[in-house]
Amino acid sequence: MLTKAALVNAALDQSIPLARPLKIHEAMRYSLLAGGKRVRPVLCLAACEMVGGDQSLALPMACATEMVHTMSLIHDDLPCMDDDDLRRGLPTSHKKYGEDTAILAGDALLSLSFEHVATRTPSSVSPDRVVRAIAELGSAVGSAGLVAGQIVDIASEGDVDVTLEDLEYIHIHKTARLLEAAVVCGAILGGADDESVEKVRRYALRVGLLFQVVDDILDVTRSSEELGKTAGKDLASDKATYPKLLGLDGARRFAAELVGQACEELAGFDPVKAAPLYHFANYIATRQN
Amino acid sequence: MLTKAALVNAALDQSIPLARPLKIHEAMRYSLLAGGKRVRPVLCLAACEMVGGDQSLALPMACATEMVHTMSLIHDDLPCMDDDDLRRGLPTSHKKYGEDTAILAGDALLSLSFEHVATRTPSSVSPDRVVRAIAELGSAVGSAGLVAGQIVDIASEGDVDVTLEDLEYIHIHKTARLLEAAVVCGAILGGADDESVEKVRRYALRVGLLFQVVDDILDVTRSSEELGKTAGKDLASDKATYPKLLGLDGARRFAAELVGQACEELAGFDPVKAAPLYHFANYIATRQN
């Protein structure tokens, strides 16, 4: 996984040269290269390999998912949205470059994500797979994806009657959907048949849901110090959560079920090549923060 | 041309259903369906027909160019950019829906533009043409296109030393580049060979430049009342313009040259099918406001 992340970092670095106008390219690079685990790109490459493709086939798409993720962070941090001054210990884009440049850097990253896939995917990938992957990426971003999640998130802020359904909607659209697209696009570009693409999609959907369930469990079981954020705040704010709905043991059983179901979808693939996706599901299930 | 604009309006109306979350889809529709001449989509369809394609092949791309144009208007109108309250006599997106929703509506329109081309282009267009068109659209939007123009425009505001080179840079990137992409994508999707695509591109480049030259000429020759905006303001502000650089007659000769060169590029095509693009070049050259 480390090697894959390093490969992604090198490709991201090359994806945006410091061309004129300097300021916009600096702002794009500042946020895109600020670190992070590169979870989406790494899973995209892993899915490509699992279905029998060389990871180079999905590398431009892997970068694209990180460009989209970065765009959403830049725009979500803006004063009119979540109004955050810091991200990963550094000033947010609008704090460093101004709001106008931050908005434009996000726009440029979003546009580049699609352009990058269209121009950089190796010619050995059939163009109809490139078109399918672009459609998948688009649906994860727009008004049925990230944007939908953010608009409902903003609307539900300060609302005491937020239901579990609302929270799931926000989580699915702000987090799970782009992860799903990364994995599915990796499989498409790696040459997967339709049945394998759907297996990979079901894997991603379970892992996406698992992430939220584990988050809810950690919120009630870990102290603030261990978690690095205010623990128990979901309970305190009377927010709907899985432990509240199913009980703590029930939520744990549900999480175990989801890991099992996710890994089941990988059963038909070469176990060595499927290992990164197995490990990721188990990592999500057992994470402590 | 009227029929084409009506076709585009109907397709735009269908491109965004009023799905949940309602607010974001309302905001997207509000700006996208607020009228306008649909210049880019109509030229996209016309180029497609000129190279021998049925206009239905380019209709999703035609809509995409208008989505991109609308996104750029919404974001440029924001308080941290040009801070405009009105557009076409109606409140701007952020005035009606709030800044957060306006930013997200722009993001969603940008993402949808690529997705729309990828999912809606008829299957009779070979996928490699769809990929080429998506790359062309992307390059017109990002940090080498619209975004580049806007960032230089913002930087040059209030700067008395703005050169003709700066103004051309802004115009090419904010206006001409997307018009070029619309026409070139129409030709690509209509089945044009490489030589025809390049002819169409040179046509668009000349028309794009022509637009700016005529704008500069009108600024010095028409009164404010006729023009509907403050005339002579380029001269008053000591801005570099073509008339100042070439003299008024020189600028007029240059404009005439550009129309001639643009129309020359159309000489090899069926004159009936090339008529809309001929007319557009002449319309730009002879417009009075």
PDB file of N, CA and C in Angstrom, chain A residues 20-21 23-25 28 71 75-76 78 80-81 99-101 103-105 107-108 110-111 114-115 117-119 127-128 130-131 134-135 137-139 141-144 147-148 150-152 154 165-166 169, chain B residues 20-21 23-25 28 71 75-76 78 80-81 99-101 103-105 107-108 110-111 114-115 117-119 127-128 130-131 134-135 137-139 141-144 147-148 150-152 154 165-166 169:
ATOM      1  N   ARG A  20       2.156  29.456 -15.847  1.00  0.00           N
ATOM      2  CA  ARG A  20       1.487  30.730 -15.709  1.00  0.00           C
ATOM      3  C   ARG A  20      -0.016  30.525 -15.876  1.00  0.00           C
ATOM      4  N   PRO A  21      -0.906  31.181 -15.165  1.00  0.00           N
ATOM      5  CA  PRO A  21      -0.662  32.101 -14.049  1.00  0.00           C
ATOM      6  C   PRO A  21      -0.212  31.324 -12.807  1.00  0.00           C
ATOM      7  N   LYS A  23      -0.136  31.885  -9.566  1.00  0.00           N
ATOM      8  CA  LYS A  23      -0.886  31.823  -8.308  1.00  0.00           C
ATOM      9  C   LYS A  23      -1.899  30.671  -8.279  1.00  0.00           C
ATOM     10  N   ILE A  24      -2.602  30.472  -9.392  1.00  0.00           N
ATOM     11  CA  ILE A  24      -3.629  29.420  -9.390  1.00  0.00           C
ATOM     12  C   ILE A  24      -2.982  28.041  -9.323  1.00  0.00           C
ATOM     13  N   HIS A  25      -1.858  27.872 -10.018  1.00  0.00           N
ATOM     14  CA  HIS A  25      -1.193  26.572  -9.985  1.00  0.00           C
ATOM     15  C   HIS A  25      -0.548  26.310  -8.622  1.00  0.00           C
ATOM     16  N   MET A  28      -3.444  25.279  -6.373  1.00  0.00           N
ATOM     17  CA  MET A  28      -3.864  23.897  -6.665  1.00  0.00           C
ATOM     18  C   MET A  28      -2.877  22.902  -6.056  1.00  0.00           C
ATOM     19  N   MET A  71     -10.668  19.204  -4.059  1.00  0.00           N
ATOM     20  CA  MET A  71     -11.623  20.276  -4.413  1.00  0.00           C
ATOM     21  C   MET A  71     -12.714  20.367  -3.359  1.00  0.00           C
ATOM     22  N   HIS A  75     -13.485  23.755  -0.995  1.00  0.00           N
ATOM     23  CA  HIS A  75     -14.767  24.465  -1.012  1.00  0.00           C
ATOM     24  C   HIS A  75     -15.516  24.302   0.317  1.00  0.00           C
ATOM     25  N   ASP A  76     -15.450  23.108   0.929  1.00  0.00           N
ATOM     26  CA  ASP A  76     -16.136  22.922   2.219  1.00  0.00           C
ATOM     27  C   ASP A  76     -15.530  23.792   3.321  1.00  0.00           C
ATOM     28  N   LEU A  78     -14.507  26.851   3.083  1.00  0.00           N
ATOM     29  CA  LEU A  78     -14.751  28.288   2.862  1.00  0.00           C
ATOM     30  C   LEU A  78     -15.591  28.909   3.975  1.00  0.00           C
ATOM     31  N   CYS A  80     -18.232  30.672   3.957  1.00  0.00           N
ATOM     32  CA  CYS A  80     -19.685  30.525   3.826  1.00  0.00           C
ATOM     33  C   CYS A  80     -20.140  29.079   4.011  1.00  0.00           C
ATOM     34  N   MET A  81     -19.180  28.136   4.120  1.00  0.00           N
ATOM     35  CA  MET A  81     -19.542  26.724   4.371  1.00  0.00           C
ATOM     36  C   MET A  81     -19.146  26.376   5.815  1.00  0.00           C
ATOM     37  N   GLU A  99     -10.234  34.022  -0.714  1.00  0.00           N
ATOM     38  CA  GLU A  99     -11.414  33.239  -1.091  1.00  0.00           C
ATOM     39  C   GLU A  99     -11.549  33.054  -2.589  1.00  0.00           C
ATOM     40  N   ASP A 100     -11.271  34.135  -3.338  1.00  0.00           N
ATOM     41  CA  ASP A 100     -11.452  34.050  -4.790  1.00  0.00           C
ATOM     42  C   ASP A 100     -10.558  32.968  -5.387  1.00  0.00           C
ATOM     43  N   THR A 101      -9.283  32.981  -4.995  1.00  0.00           N
ATOM     44  CA  THR A 101      -8.363  31.986  -5.529  1.00  0.00           C
ATOM     45  C   THR A 101      -8.719  30.572  -5.053  1.00  0.00           C
ATOM     46  N   ILE A 103     -11.717  29.372  -4.389  1.00  0.00           N
ATOM     47  CA  ILE A 103     -12.844  28.879  -5.191  1.00  0.00           C
ATOM     48  C   ILE A 103     -12.358  28.458  -6.582  1.00  0.00           C
ATOM     49  N   LEU A 104     -11.512  29.289  -7.182  1.00  0.00           N
ATOM     50  CA  LEU A 104     -11.023  28.986  -8.529  1.00  0.00           C
ATOM     51  C   LEU A 104     -10.096  27.761  -8.534  1.00  0.00           C
ATOM     52  N   ALA A 105      -9.305  27.603  -7.477  1.00  0.00           N
ATOM     53  CA  ALA A 105      -8.429  26.425  -7.399  1.00  0.00           C
ATOM     54  C   ALA A 105      -9.271  25.150  -7.349  1.00  0.00           C
ATOM     55  N   ASP A 107     -12.357  24.833  -8.574  1.00  0.00           N
ATOM     56  CA  ASP A 107     -12.937  24.681  -9.914  1.00  0.00           C
ATOM     57  C   ASP A 107     -11.924  24.053 -10.877  1.00  0.00           C
ATOM     58  N   ALA A 108     -10.690  24.551 -10.816  1.00  0.00           N
ATOM     59  CA  ALA A 108      -9.660  24.063 -11.742  1.00  0.00           C
ATOM     60  C   ALA A 108      -9.308  22.602 -11.450  1.00  0.00           C
ATOM     61  N   LEU A 110     -11.337  20.389 -10.154  1.00  0.00           N
ATOM     62  CA  LEU A 110     -12.476  19.572 -10.587  1.00  0.00           C
ATOM     63  C   LEU A 110     -12.432  19.354 -12.098  1.00  0.00           C
ATOM     64  N   SER A 111     -12.200  20.430 -12.817  1.00  0.00           N
ATOM     65  CA  SER A 111     -12.116  20.323 -14.269  1.00  0.00           C
ATOM     66  C   SER A 111     -10.941  19.450 -14.690  1.00  0.00           C
ATOM     67  N   PHE A 114     -11.328  15.457 -14.677  1.00  0.00           N
ATOM     68  CA  PHE A 114     -11.914  14.818 -15.864  1.00  0.00           C
ATOM     69  C   PHE A 114     -10.947  14.876 -17.053  1.00  0.00           C
ATOM     70  N   GLU A 115     -10.317  16.036 -17.230  1.00  0.00           N
ATOM     71  CA  GLU A 115      -9.384  16.205 -18.339  1.00  0.00           C
ATOM     72  C   GLU A 115      -8.213  15.225 -18.212  1.00  0.00           C
ATOM     73  N   VAL A 117      -8.074  12.278 -16.757  1.00  0.00           N
ATOM     74  CA  VAL A 117      -8.470  10.912 -17.134  1.00  0.00           C
ATOM     75  C   VAL A 117      -8.582  10.807 -18.658  1.00  0.00           C
ATOM     76  N   ALA A 118      -9.168  11.821 -19.279  1.00  0.00           N
ATOM     77  CA  ALA A 118      -9.372  11.786 -20.734  1.00  0.00           C
ATOM     78  C   ALA A 118      -8.057  11.833 -21.504  1.00  0.00           C
ATOM     79  N   THR A 119      -7.069  12.588 -21.003  1.00  0.00           N
ATOM     80  CA  THR A 119      -5.828  12.752 -21.773  1.00  0.00           C
ATOM     81  C   THR A 119      -4.716  11.795 -21.349  1.00  0.00           C
ATOM     82  N   PRO A 127     -11.409   3.171 -25.237  1.00  0.00           N
ATOM     83  CA  PRO A 127     -12.035   4.458 -24.918  1.00  0.00           C
ATOM     84  C   PRO A 127     -13.421   4.323 -24.295  1.00  0.00           C
ATOM     85  N   ASP A 128     -14.152   3.255 -24.606  1.00  0.00           N
ATOM     86  CA  ASP A 128     -15.488   3.171 -24.000  1.00  0.00           C
ATOM     87  C   ASP A 128     -15.381   2.921 -22.490  1.00  0.00           C
ATOM     88  N   VAL A 130     -12.973   4.320 -20.700  1.00  0.00           N
ATOM     89  CA  VAL A 130     -12.645   5.658 -20.197  1.00  0.00           C
ATOM     90  C   VAL A 130     -13.926   6.473 -20.031  1.00  0.00           C
ATOM     91  N   VAL A 131     -14.804   6.402 -21.021  1.00  0.00           N
ATOM     92  CA  VAL A 131     -16.068   7.149 -20.956  1.00  0.00           C
ATOM     93  C   VAL A 131     -16.918   6.668 -19.782  1.00  0.00           C
ATOM     94  N   ILE A 134     -15.441   8.029 -16.563  1.00  0.00           N
ATOM     95  CA  ILE A 134     -15.720   9.464 -16.415  1.00  0.00           C
ATOM     96  C   ILE A 134     -17.162   9.678 -15.938  1.00  0.00           C
ATOM     97  N   ALA A 135     -18.092   8.903 -16.477  1.00  0.00           N
ATOM     98  CA  ALA A 135     -19.486   9.012 -16.051  1.00  0.00           C
ATOM     99  C   ALA A 135     -19.622   8.643 -14.572  1.00  0.00           C
ATOM    100  N   LEU A 137     -17.275   8.793 -12.228  1.00  0.00           N
ATOM    101  CA  LEU A 137     -16.661   9.858 -11.423  1.00  0.00           C
ATOM    102  C   LEU A 137     -17.611  11.053 -11.306  1.00  0.00           C
ATOM    103  N   GLY A 138     -18.198  11.448 -12.430  1.00  0.00           N
ATOM    104  CA  GLY A 138     -19.122  12.589 -12.435  1.00  0.00           C
ATOM    105  C   GLY A 138     -20.294  12.375 -11.493  1.00  0.00           C
ATOM    106  N   SER A 139     -20.843  11.168 -11.496  1.00  0.00           N
ATOM    107  CA  SER A 139     -22.023  10.916 -10.665  1.00  0.00           C
ATOM    108  C   SER A 139     -21.646  10.943  -9.176  1.00  0.00           C
ATOM    109  N   VAL A 141     -19.584  13.129  -7.885  1.00  0.00           N
ATOM    110  CA  VAL A 141     -19.242  14.494  -7.508  1.00  0.00           C
ATOM    111  C   VAL A 141     -20.457  15.402  -7.407  1.00  0.00           C
ATOM    112  N   GLY A 142     -21.315  15.320  -8.398  1.00  0.00           N
ATOM    113  CA  GLY A 142     -22.351  16.327  -8.620  1.00  0.00           C
ATOM    114  C   GLY A 142     -23.509  16.278  -7.651  1.00  0.00           C
ATOM    115  N   SER A 143     -24.667  16.688  -8.143  1.00  0.00           N
ATOM    116  CA  SER A 143     -25.841  16.878  -7.298  1.00  0.00           C
ATOM    117  C   SER A 143     -26.445  15.557  -6.843  1.00  0.00           C
ATOM    118  N   ALA A 144     -25.855  14.427  -7.234  1.00  0.00           N
ATOM    119  CA  ALA A 144     -26.251  13.129  -6.687  1.00  0.00           C
ATOM    120  C   ALA A 144     -25.091  12.538  -5.893  1.00  0.00           C
ATOM    121  N   VAL A 147     -21.758  16.966  -3.787  1.00  0.00           N
ATOM    122  CA  VAL A 147     -22.507  18.220  -3.649  1.00  0.00           C
ATOM    123  C   VAL A 147     -23.814  17.982  -2.906  1.00  0.00           C
ATOM    124  N   ALA A 148     -24.490  16.867  -3.193  1.00  0.00           N
ATOM    125  CA  ALA A 148     -25.735  16.543  -2.491  1.00  0.00           C
ATOM    126  C   ALA A 148     -25.466  16.355  -1.004  1.00  0.00           C
ATOM    127  N   GLN A 150     -23.024  17.612   0.824  1.00  0.00           N
ATOM    128  CA  GLN A 150     -22.652  18.869   1.464  1.00  0.00           C
ATOM    129  C   GLN A 150     -23.881  19.760   1.667  1.00  0.00           C
ATOM    130  N   ILE A 151     -24.783  19.785   0.709  1.00  0.00           N
ATOM    131  CA  ILE A 151     -25.949  20.673   0.838  1.00  0.00           C
ATOM    132  C   ILE A 151     -26.865  20.179   1.965  1.00  0.00           C
ATOM    133  N   VAL A 152     -27.013  18.871   2.121  1.00  0.00           N
ATOM    134  CA  VAL A 152     -27.838  18.329   3.207  1.00  0.00           C
ATOM    135  C   VAL A 152     -27.111  18.513   4.539  1.00  0.00           C
ATOM    136  N   ILE A 154     -25.065  20.992   5.345  1.00  0.00           N
ATOM    137  CA  ILE A 154     -25.246  22.396   5.718  1.00  0.00           C
ATOM    138  C   ILE A 154     -26.652  22.635   6.254  1.00  0.00           C
ATOM    139  N   GLU A 165     -31.358   8.500   9.131  1.00  0.00           N
ATOM    140  CA  GLU A 165     -31.482   8.508   7.675  1.00  0.00           C
ATOM    141  C   GLU A 165     -30.730   9.707   7.074  1.00  0.00           C
ATOM    142  N   ASP A 166     -30.894  10.878   7.715  1.00  0.00           N
ATOM    143  CA  ASP A 166     -30.167  12.075   7.248  1.00  0.00           C
ATOM    144  C   ASP A 166     -28.659  11.852   7.337  1.00  0.00           C
ATOM    145  N   TYR A 169     -27.453   9.590   4.752  1.00  0.00           N
ATOM    146  CA  TYR A 169     -27.463  10.283   3.461  1.00  0.00           C
ATOM    147  C   TYR A 169     -26.204  11.132   3.306  1.00  0.00           C
TER     148      TYR A 169
ATOM    149  N   ARG B  20     -34.314  15.239  -5.385  1.00  0.00           N
ATOM    150  CA  ARG B  20     -33.830  15.541  -4.056  1.00  0.00           C
ATOM    151  C   ARG B  20     -32.309  15.570  -4.061  1.00  0.00           C
ATOM    152  N   PRO B  21     -31.600  16.428  -3.372  1.00  0.00           N
ATOM    153  CA  PRO B  21     -32.094  17.553  -2.570  1.00  0.00           C
ATOM    154  C   PRO B  21     -32.588  18.681  -3.488  1.00  0.00           C
ATOM    155  N   LYS B  23     -33.125  21.914  -3.204  1.00  0.00           N
ATOM    156  CA  LYS B  23     -32.530  23.249  -3.261  1.00  0.00           C
ATOM    157  C   LYS B  23     -31.391  23.328  -4.278  1.00  0.00           C
ATOM    158  N   ILE B  24     -30.547  22.320  -4.313  1.00  0.00           N
ATOM    159  CA  ILE B  24     -29.396  22.385  -5.213  1.00  0.00           C
ATOM    160  C   ILE B  24     -29.859  22.277  -6.671  1.00  0.00           C
ATOM    161  N   HIS B  25     -30.860  21.453  -6.912  1.00  0.00           N
ATOM    162  CA  HIS B  25     -31.353  21.316  -8.282  1.00  0.00           C
ATOM    163  C   HIS B  25     -32.114  22.565  -8.722  1.00  0.00           C
ATOM    164  N   MET B  28     -29.404  25.105  -9.577  1.00  0.00           N
ATOM    165  CA  MET B  28     -28.780  24.782 -10.869  1.00  0.00           C
ATOM    166  C   MET B  28     -29.693  25.195 -12.027  1.00  0.00           C
ATOM    167  N   MET B  71     -21.790  27.945 -14.898  1.00  0.00           N
ATOM    168  CA  MET B  71     -20.947  27.791 -13.703  1.00  0.00           C
ATOM    169  C   MET B  71     -20.020  28.980 -13.554  1.00  0.00           C
ATOM    170  N   HIS B  75     -19.990  31.629 -10.297  1.00  0.00           N
ATOM    171  CA  HIS B  75     -18.824  31.827  -9.438  1.00  0.00           C
ATOM    172  C   HIS B  75     -18.216  33.222  -9.602  1.00  0.00           C
ATOM    173  N   ASP B  76     -18.203  33.752 -10.831  1.00  0.00           N
ATOM    174  CA  ASP B  76     -17.652  35.105 -11.033  1.00  0.00           C
ATOM    175  C   ASP B  76     -18.495  36.172 -10.335  1.00  0.00           C
ATOM    176  N   LEU B  78     -19.856  35.976  -7.414  1.00  0.00           N
ATOM    177  CA  LEU B  78     -19.777  35.876  -5.948  1.00  0.00           C
ATOM    178  C   LEU B  78     -19.166  37.136  -5.320  1.00  0.00           C
ATOM    179  N   CYS B  80     -16.794  37.568  -3.249  1.00  0.00           N
ATOM    180  CA  CYS B  80     -15.328  37.620  -3.205  1.00  0.00           C
ATOM    181  C   CYS B  80     -14.717  37.758  -4.606  1.00  0.00           C
ATOM    182  N   MET B  81     -15.552  37.707  -5.647  1.00  0.00           N
ATOM    183  CA  MET B  81     -15.055  37.907  -7.020  1.00  0.00           C
ATOM    184  C   MET B  81     -15.571  39.257  -7.521  1.00  0.00           C
ATOM    185  N   GLU B  99     -24.534  32.120  -0.533  1.00  0.00           N
ATOM    186  CA  GLU B  99     -23.225  31.841  -1.141  1.00  0.00           C
ATOM    187  C   GLU B  99     -22.898  30.368  -1.193  1.00  0.00           C
ATOM    188  N   ASP B 100     -23.213  29.656  -0.095  1.00  0.00           N
ATOM    189  CA  ASP B 100     -22.846  28.236  -0.048  1.00  0.00           C
ATOM    190  C   ASP B 100     -23.511  27.467  -1.195  1.00  0.00           C
ATOM    191  N   THR B 101     -24.808  27.687  -1.348  1.00  0.00           N
ATOM    192  CA  THR B 101     -25.529  26.977  -2.407  1.00  0.00           C
ATOM    193  C   THR B 101     -25.053  27.415  -3.790  1.00  0.00           C
ATOM    194  N   ILE B 103     -22.040  28.381  -4.684  1.00  0.00           N
ATOM    195  CA  ILE B 103     -20.767  27.700  -4.977  1.00  0.00           C
ATOM    196  C   ILE B 103     -21.024  26.245  -5.346  1.00  0.00           C
ATOM    197  N   LEU B 104     -21.882  25.597  -4.567  1.00  0.00           N
ATOM    198  CA  LEU B 104     -22.161  24.178  -4.829  1.00  0.00           C
ATOM    199  C   LEU B 104     -22.921  23.980  -6.143  1.00  0.00           C
ATOM    200  N   ALA B 105     -23.806  24.911  -6.488  1.00  0.00           N
ATOM    201  CA  ALA B 105     -24.530  24.800  -7.761  1.00  0.00           C
ATOM    202  C   ALA B 105     -23.544  24.882  -8.931  1.00  0.00           C
ATOM    203  N   ASP B 107     -20.314  24.041  -8.780  1.00  0.00           N
ATOM    204  CA  ASP B 107     -19.562  22.780  -8.758  1.00  0.00           C
ATOM    205  C   ASP B 107     -20.360  21.662  -9.436  1.00  0.00           C
ATOM    206  N   ALA B 108     -21.640  21.601  -9.087  1.00  0.00           N
ATOM    207  CA  ALA B 108     -22.477  20.522  -9.616  1.00  0.00           C
ATOM    208  C   ALA B 108     -22.674  20.677 -11.132  1.00  0.00           C
ATOM    209  N   LEU B 110     -20.550  22.079 -13.175  1.00  0.00           N
ATOM    210  CA  LEU B 110     -19.276  21.745 -13.821  1.00  0.00           C
ATOM    211  C   LEU B 110     -19.106  20.235 -13.924  1.00  0.00           C
ATOM    212  N   SER B 111     -19.376  19.560 -12.831  1.00  0.00           N
ATOM    213  CA  SER B 111     -19.267  18.104 -12.834  1.00  0.00           C
ATOM    214  C   SER B 111     -20.267  17.484 -13.809  1.00  0.00           C
ATOM    215  N   PHE B 114     -19.373  17.299 -17.713  1.00  0.00           N
ATOM    216  CA  PHE B 114     -18.577  16.154 -18.179  1.00  0.00           C
ATOM    217  C   PHE B 114     -19.395  14.860 -18.151  1.00  0.00           C
ATOM    218  N   GLU B 115     -20.129  14.682 -17.059  1.00  0.00           N
ATOM    219  CA  GLU B 115     -20.943  13.471 -16.916  1.00  0.00           C
ATOM    220  C   GLU B 115     -21.987  13.385 -18.037  1.00  0.00           C
ATOM    221  N   VAL B 117     -21.916  14.626 -21.082  1.00  0.00           N
ATOM    222  CA  VAL B 117     -21.299  14.228 -22.350  1.00  0.00           C
ATOM    223  C   VAL B 117     -20.999  12.725 -22.339  1.00  0.00           C
ATOM    224  N   ALA B 118     -20.486  12.248 -21.207  1.00  0.00           N
ATOM    225  CA  ALA B 118     -20.099  10.837 -21.113  1.00  0.00           C
ATOM    226  C   ALA B 118     -21.303   9.903 -21.165  1.00  0.00           C
ATOM    227  N   THR B 119     -22.430  10.320 -20.578  1.00  0.00           N
ATOM    228  CA  THR B 119     -23.582   9.404 -20.492  1.00  0.00           C
ATOM    229  C   THR B 119     -24.598   9.609 -21.609  1.00  0.00           C
ATOM    230  N   PRO B 127     -16.437   6.089 -29.046  1.00  0.00           N
ATOM    231  CA  PRO B 127     -16.034   6.566 -27.714  1.00  0.00           C
ATOM    232  C   PRO B 127     -14.727   7.353 -27.725  1.00  0.00           C
ATOM    233  N   ASP B 128     -13.824   7.079 -28.668  1.00  0.00           N
ATOM    234  CA  ASP B 128     -12.577   7.840 -28.640  1.00  0.00           C
ATOM    235  C   ASP B 128     -12.827   9.303 -29.008  1.00  0.00           C
ATOM    236  N   VAL B 130     -15.597  10.867 -28.052  1.00  0.00           N
ATOM    237  CA  VAL B 130     -16.159  11.409 -26.816  1.00  0.00           C
ATOM    238  C   VAL B 130     -15.024  11.779 -25.855  1.00  0.00           C
ATOM    239  N   VAL B 131     -14.025  10.908 -25.758  1.00  0.00           N
ATOM    240  CA  VAL B 131     -12.889  11.177 -24.867  1.00  0.00           C
ATOM    241  C   VAL B 131     -12.129  12.420 -25.334  1.00  0.00           C
ATOM    242  N   ILE B 134     -14.139  15.499 -24.410  1.00  0.00           N
ATOM    243  CA  ILE B 134     -14.081  15.776 -22.973  1.00  0.00           C
ATOM    244  C   ILE B 134     -12.749  16.448 -22.621  1.00  0.00           C
ATOM    245  N   ALA B 135     -11.656  15.988 -23.225  1.00  0.00           N
ATOM    246  CA  ALA B 135     -10.351  16.605 -22.988  1.00  0.00           C
ATOM    247  C   ALA B 135     -10.348  18.056 -23.456  1.00  0.00           C
ATOM    248  N   LEU B 137     -12.970  20.085 -23.763  1.00  0.00           N
ATOM    249  CA  LEU B 137     -13.805  20.870 -22.845  1.00  0.00           C
ATOM    250  C   LEU B 137     -13.036  21.177 -21.556  1.00  0.00           C
ATOM    251  N   GLY B 138     -12.372  20.163 -21.017  1.00  0.00           N
ATOM    252  CA  GLY B 138     -11.615  20.356 -19.780  1.00  0.00           C
ATOM    253  C   GLY B 138     -10.544  21.426 -19.921  1.00  0.00           C
ATOM    254  N   SER B 139      -9.842  21.413 -21.046  1.00  0.00           N
ATOM    255  CA  SER B 139      -8.759  22.387 -21.218  1.00  0.00           C
ATOM    256  C   SER B 139      -9.303  23.807 -21.355  1.00  0.00           C
ATOM    257  N   VAL B 141     -11.778  24.952 -19.543  1.00  0.00           N
ATOM    258  CA  VAL B 141     -12.340  25.364 -18.260  1.00  0.00           C
ATOM    259  C   VAL B 141     -11.266  25.666 -17.223  1.00  0.00           C
ATOM    260  N   GLY B 142     -10.284  24.783 -17.121  1.00  0.00           N
ATOM    261  CA  GLY B 142      -9.384  24.765 -15.977  1.00  0.00           C
ATOM    262  C   GLY B 142      -8.355  25.874 -15.956  1.00  0.00           C
ATOM    263  N   SER B 143      -7.204  25.563 -15.384  1.00  0.00           N
ATOM    264  CA  SER B 143      -6.171  26.556 -15.121  1.00  0.00           C
ATOM    265  C   SER B 143      -5.448  27.006 -16.390  1.00  0.00           C
ATOM    266  N   ALA B 144      -5.846  26.471 -17.547  1.00  0.00           N
ATOM    267  CA  ALA B 144      -5.352  26.990 -18.821  1.00  0.00           C
ATOM    268  C   ALA B 144      -6.508  27.586 -19.618  1.00  0.00           C
ATOM    269  N   VAL B 147     -10.617  29.520 -15.792  1.00  0.00           N
ATOM    270  CA  VAL B 147     -10.069  29.827 -14.475  1.00  0.00           C
ATOM    271  C   VAL B 147      -8.840  30.736 -14.605  1.00  0.00           C
ATOM    272  N   ALA B 148      -7.984  30.449 -15.596  1.00  0.00           N
ATOM    273  CA  ALA B 148      -6.797  31.288 -15.825  1.00  0.00           C
ATOM    274  C   ALA B 148      -7.223  32.720 -16.154  1.00  0.00           C
ATOM    275  N   GLN B 150     -10.008  34.275 -15.338  1.00  0.00           N
ATOM    276  CA  GLN B 150     -10.615  34.945 -14.193  1.00  0.00           C
ATOM    277  C   GLN B 150      -9.550  35.364 -13.177  1.00  0.00           C
ATOM    278  N   ILE B 151      -8.537  34.524 -12.977  1.00  0.00           N
ATOM    279  CA  ILE B 151      -7.524  34.860 -11.968  1.00  0.00           C
ATOM    280  C   ILE B 151      -6.691  36.058 -12.431  1.00  0.00           C
ATOM    281  N   VAL B 152      -6.405  36.152 -13.737  1.00  0.00           N
ATOM    282  CA  VAL B 152      -5.660  37.300 -14.246  1.00  0.00           C
ATOM    283  C   VAL B 152      -6.557  38.538 -14.252  1.00  0.00           C
ATOM    284  N   ILE B 154      -8.986  39.220 -12.104  1.00  0.00           N
ATOM    285  CA  ILE B 154      -9.036  39.699 -10.723  1.00  0.00           C
ATOM    286  C   ILE B 154      -7.745  40.434 -10.368  1.00  0.00           C
ATOM    287  N   GLU B 165      -1.614  43.017 -24.024  1.00  0.00           N
ATOM    288  CA  GLU B 165      -1.326  41.583 -23.875  1.00  0.00           C
ATOM    289  C   GLU B 165      -2.149  40.975 -22.737  1.00  0.00           C
ATOM    290  N   ASP B 166      -2.222  41.688 -21.593  1.00  0.00           N
ATOM    291  CA  ASP B 166      -3.032  41.222 -20.471  1.00  0.00           C
ATOM    292  C   ASP B 166      -4.505  41.097 -20.872  1.00  0.00           C
ATOM    293  N   TYR B 169      -5.078  38.252 -23.060  1.00  0.00           N
ATOM    294  CA  TYR B 169      -4.990  37.016 -22.268  1.00  0.00           C
ATOM    295  C   TYR B 169      -6.324  36.752 -21.569  1.00  0.00           C
TER     296      TYR B 169
END
